[in-house]
Tab-separated table of C-alpha atoms in Angstrom:
chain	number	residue	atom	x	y	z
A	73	UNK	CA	0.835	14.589	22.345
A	74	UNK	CA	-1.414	14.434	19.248
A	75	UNK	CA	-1.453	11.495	17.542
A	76	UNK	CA	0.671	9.042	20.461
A	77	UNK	CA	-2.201	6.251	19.925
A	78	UNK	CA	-1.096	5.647	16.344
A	79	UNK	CA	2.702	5.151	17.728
A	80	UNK	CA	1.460	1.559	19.059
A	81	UNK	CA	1.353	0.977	15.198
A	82	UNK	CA	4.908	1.600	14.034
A	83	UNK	CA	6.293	-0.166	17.467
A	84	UNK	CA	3.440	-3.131	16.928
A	85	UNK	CA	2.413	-2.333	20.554
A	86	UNK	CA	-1.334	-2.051	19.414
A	87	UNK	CA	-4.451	-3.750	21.153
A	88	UNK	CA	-7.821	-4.141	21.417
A	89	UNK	CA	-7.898	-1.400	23.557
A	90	UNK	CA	-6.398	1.221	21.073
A	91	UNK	CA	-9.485	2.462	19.192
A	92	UNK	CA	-7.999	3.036	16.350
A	93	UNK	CA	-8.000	-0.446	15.370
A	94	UNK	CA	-11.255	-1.405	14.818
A	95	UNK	CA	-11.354	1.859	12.389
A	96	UNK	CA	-8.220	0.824	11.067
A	97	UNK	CA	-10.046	-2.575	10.008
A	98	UNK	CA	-13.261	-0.910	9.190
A	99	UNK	CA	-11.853	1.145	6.754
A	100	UNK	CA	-9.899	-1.008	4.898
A	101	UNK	CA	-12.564	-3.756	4.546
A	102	UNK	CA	-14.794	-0.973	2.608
A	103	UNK	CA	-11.951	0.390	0.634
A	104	UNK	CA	-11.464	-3.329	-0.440
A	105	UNK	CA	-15.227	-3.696	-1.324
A	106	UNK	CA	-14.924	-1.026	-3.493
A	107	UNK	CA	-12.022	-1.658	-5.033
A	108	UNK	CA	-13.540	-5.595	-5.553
A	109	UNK	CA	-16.079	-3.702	-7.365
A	110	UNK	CA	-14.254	-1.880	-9.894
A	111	UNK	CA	-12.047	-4.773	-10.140
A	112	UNK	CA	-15.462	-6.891	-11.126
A	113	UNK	CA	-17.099	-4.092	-13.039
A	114	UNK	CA	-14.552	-2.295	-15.591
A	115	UNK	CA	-13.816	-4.637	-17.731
A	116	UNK	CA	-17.158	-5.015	-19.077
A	117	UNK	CA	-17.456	-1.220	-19.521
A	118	UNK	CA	-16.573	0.578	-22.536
A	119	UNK	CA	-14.303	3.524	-21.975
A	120	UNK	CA	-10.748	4.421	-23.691
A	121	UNK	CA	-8.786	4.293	-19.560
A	122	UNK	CA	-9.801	1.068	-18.501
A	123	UNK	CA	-6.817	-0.613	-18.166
A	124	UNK	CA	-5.218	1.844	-16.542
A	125	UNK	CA	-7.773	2.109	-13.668
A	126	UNK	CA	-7.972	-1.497	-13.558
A	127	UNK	CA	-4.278	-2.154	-12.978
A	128	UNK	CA	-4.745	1.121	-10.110
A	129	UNK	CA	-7.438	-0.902	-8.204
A	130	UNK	CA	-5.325	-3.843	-8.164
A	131	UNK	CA	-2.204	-2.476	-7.292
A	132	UNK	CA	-4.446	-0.340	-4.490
A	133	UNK	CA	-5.913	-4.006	-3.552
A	134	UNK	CA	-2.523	-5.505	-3.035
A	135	UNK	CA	-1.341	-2.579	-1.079
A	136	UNK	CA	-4.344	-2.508	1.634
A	137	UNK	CA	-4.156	-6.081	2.297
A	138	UNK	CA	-0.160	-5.331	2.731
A	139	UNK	CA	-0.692	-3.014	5.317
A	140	UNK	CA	-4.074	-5.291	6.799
A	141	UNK	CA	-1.276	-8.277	7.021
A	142	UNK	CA	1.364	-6.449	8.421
A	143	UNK	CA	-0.668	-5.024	11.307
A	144	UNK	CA	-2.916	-8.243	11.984
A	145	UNK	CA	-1.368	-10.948	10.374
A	146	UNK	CA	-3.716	-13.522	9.585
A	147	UNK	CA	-6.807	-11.775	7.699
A	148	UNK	CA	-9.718	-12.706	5.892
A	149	UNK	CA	-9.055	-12.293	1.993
A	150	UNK	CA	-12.826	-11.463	0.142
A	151	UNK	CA	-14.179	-14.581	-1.769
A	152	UNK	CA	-16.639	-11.686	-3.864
A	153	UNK	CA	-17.084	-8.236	-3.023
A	154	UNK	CA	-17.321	-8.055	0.634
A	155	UNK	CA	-15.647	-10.277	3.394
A	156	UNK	CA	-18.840	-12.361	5.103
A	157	UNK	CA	-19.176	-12.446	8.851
A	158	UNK	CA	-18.745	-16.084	8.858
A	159	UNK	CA	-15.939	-16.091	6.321
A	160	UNK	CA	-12.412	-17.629	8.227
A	161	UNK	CA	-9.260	-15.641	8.068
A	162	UNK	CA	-6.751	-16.425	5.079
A	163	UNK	CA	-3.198	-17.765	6.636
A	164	UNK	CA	-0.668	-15.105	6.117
A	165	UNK	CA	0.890	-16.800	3.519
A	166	UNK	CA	-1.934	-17.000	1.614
A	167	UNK	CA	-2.790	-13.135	1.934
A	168	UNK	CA	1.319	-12.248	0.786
A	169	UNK	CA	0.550	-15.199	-2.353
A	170	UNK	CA	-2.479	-12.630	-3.552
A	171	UNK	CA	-0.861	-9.433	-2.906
A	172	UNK	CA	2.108	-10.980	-4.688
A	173	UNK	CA	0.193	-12.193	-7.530
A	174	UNK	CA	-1.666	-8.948	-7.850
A	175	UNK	CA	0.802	-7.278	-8.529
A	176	UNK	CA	2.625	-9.368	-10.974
A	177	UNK	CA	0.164	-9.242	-12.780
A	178	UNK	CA	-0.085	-5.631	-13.192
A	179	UNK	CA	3.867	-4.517	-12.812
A	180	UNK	CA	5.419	-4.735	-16.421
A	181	UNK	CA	2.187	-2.542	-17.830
A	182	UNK	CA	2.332	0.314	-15.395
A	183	UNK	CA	3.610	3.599	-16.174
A	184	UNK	CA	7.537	3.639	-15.606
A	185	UNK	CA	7.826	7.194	-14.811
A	186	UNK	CA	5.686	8.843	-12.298
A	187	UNK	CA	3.252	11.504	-12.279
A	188	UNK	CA	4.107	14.783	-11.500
A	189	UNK	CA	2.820	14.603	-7.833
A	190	UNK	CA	3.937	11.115	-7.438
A	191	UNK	CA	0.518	9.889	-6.767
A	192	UNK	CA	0.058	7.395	-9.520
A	193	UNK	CA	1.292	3.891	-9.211
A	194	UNK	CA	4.510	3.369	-11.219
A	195	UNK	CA	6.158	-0.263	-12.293
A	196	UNK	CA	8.510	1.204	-9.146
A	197	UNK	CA	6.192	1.182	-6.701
A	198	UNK	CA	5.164	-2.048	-7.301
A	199	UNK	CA	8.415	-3.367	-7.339
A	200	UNK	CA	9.024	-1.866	-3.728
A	201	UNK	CA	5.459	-3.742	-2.814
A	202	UNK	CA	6.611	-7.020	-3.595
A	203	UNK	CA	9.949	-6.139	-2.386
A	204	UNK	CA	8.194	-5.828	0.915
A	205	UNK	CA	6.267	-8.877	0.583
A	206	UNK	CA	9.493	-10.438	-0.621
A	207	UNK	CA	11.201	-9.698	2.515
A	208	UNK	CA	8.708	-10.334	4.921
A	209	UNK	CA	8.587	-14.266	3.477
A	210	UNK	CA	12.476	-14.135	3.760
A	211	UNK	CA	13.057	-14.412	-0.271
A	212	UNK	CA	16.119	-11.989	0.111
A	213	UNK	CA	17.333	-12.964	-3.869
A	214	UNK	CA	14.088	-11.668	-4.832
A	215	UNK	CA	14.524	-8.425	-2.470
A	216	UNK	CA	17.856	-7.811	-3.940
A	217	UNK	CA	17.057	-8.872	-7.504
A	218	UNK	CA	13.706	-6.072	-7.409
A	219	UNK	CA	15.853	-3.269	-5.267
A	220	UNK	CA	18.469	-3.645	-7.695
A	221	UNK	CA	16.166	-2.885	-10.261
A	222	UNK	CA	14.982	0.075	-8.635
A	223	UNK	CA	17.797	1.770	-7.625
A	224	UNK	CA	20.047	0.905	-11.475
A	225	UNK	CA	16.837	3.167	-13.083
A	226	UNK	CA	18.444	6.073	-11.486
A	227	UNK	CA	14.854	7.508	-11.213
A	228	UNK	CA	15.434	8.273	-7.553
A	229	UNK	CA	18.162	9.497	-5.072
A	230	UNK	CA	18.494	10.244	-1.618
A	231	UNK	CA	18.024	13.246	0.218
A	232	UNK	CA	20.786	14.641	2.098
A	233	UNK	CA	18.469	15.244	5.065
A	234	UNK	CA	15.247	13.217	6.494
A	235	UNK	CA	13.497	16.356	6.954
A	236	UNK	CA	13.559	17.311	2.986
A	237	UNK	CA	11.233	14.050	2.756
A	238	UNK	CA	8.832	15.268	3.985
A	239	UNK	CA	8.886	18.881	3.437
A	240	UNK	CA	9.364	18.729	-0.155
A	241	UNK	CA	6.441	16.822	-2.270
A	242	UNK	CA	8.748	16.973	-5.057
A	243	UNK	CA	11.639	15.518	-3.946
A	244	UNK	CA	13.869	12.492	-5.653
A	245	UNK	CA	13.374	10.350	-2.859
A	246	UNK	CA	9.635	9.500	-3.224
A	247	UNK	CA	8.295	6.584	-5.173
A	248	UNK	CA	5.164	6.604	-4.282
A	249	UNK	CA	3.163	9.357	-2.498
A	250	UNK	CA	-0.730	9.139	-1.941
A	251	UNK	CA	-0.875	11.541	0.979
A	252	UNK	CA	-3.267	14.123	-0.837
A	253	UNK	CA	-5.915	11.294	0.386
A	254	UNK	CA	-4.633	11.112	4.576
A	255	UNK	CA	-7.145	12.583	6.823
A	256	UNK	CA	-6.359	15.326	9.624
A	257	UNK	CA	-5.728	12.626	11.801
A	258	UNK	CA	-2.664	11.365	10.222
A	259	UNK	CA	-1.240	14.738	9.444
A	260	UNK	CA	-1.167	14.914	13.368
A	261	UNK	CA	0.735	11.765	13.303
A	262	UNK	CA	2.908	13.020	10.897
A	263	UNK	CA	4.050	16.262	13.089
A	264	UNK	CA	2.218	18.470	10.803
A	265	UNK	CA	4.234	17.729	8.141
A	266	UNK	CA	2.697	18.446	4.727
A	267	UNK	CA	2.852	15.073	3.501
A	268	UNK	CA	3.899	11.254	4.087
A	269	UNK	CA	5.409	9.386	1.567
């Protein structure tokens, strides 16, 4: 069926010999570079939205190496703009101590409410981000403490069905939804579905 060799993914099956990964890794490490470049960049460029796209790169930053740690554990964290051939990977912990820091840093002056489409990042999301990291370090006070927060802002609810998810892009179940930016590939994955939250 389309889209089987990104299952090994979501079961942590994957290999070497799953293609994917190497694209997977590619991809990121550019997306980082860039993002390392902005982060370097705006703040010695004059324009009335800086912080705002500032805080967006970093929050993006944090959330790539999330998914880069969660797939490959140990990874290489970038010492400037680019990670060097001969630079060592960063011990897990290490990698969940910058995402974490990221986006502490950023949380308490992101937008509360989110955009229309749901595409922007919101204090929420980043809560659910270091939820995540939270939980993956087994620092379940924090998980509940950041949840709690979450769910008391009565900004969200749950659907009464999976399916309205993902067929409705407007839905009070999202937090976060980038999906405008997943290539054909992924909407494969996703069963055709119009979007992935």
């Amino acid at each position: 069926p389309p889209g089987t060799d990104w299952c090994t993914f979501d079961d942590f099956t994957l290999d070497a010999s799953n293609g994917r990964v190497l694209k997977i890794w590619n991809d990121s490490y550019k997306l980082l570079a860039n993002l390392n470049v902005m982060v370097r960049d705006v703040p010695g460029l004059t324009f009335t939205e800086k912080e705002p796209v500032l805080r967006e790169a970093r929050g993006l930053r944090a959330y790539v190496y999330l998914q880069l740690v969660t797939y490959f554990g140990d990874v290489p964290v970038a010492d400037g703009i680019s990670v060097e051939e001969t630079q060592q990977r960063n011990h897990r912990s290490q990698v969940y101590d910058f995402i974490t820091a990221e986006l502490e840093a950023i949380v308490n002056d992101l937008p509360a409410e989110p955009s229309e489409n749901n595409d922007e990042l919101t204090a929420d999301a980043a809560r659910i981000l270091l939820a995540k990291v939270a939980l993956l370090t087994n620092d379940y006070p924090t998980v509940d403490a950041l949840t709690t927060e979450v769910i008391e802002s009565m900004r969200y609810q749950l659907m009464l069905t999976s399916d309205e998810v993902f067929t409705d892009a407007s839905n009070t179940e999202i937090i976060w939804d980038f999906s405008s930016a997943l290539s054909g590939e992924f909407f494969e994955y996703f069963y055709g579905r119009p979007f992935s939250p």
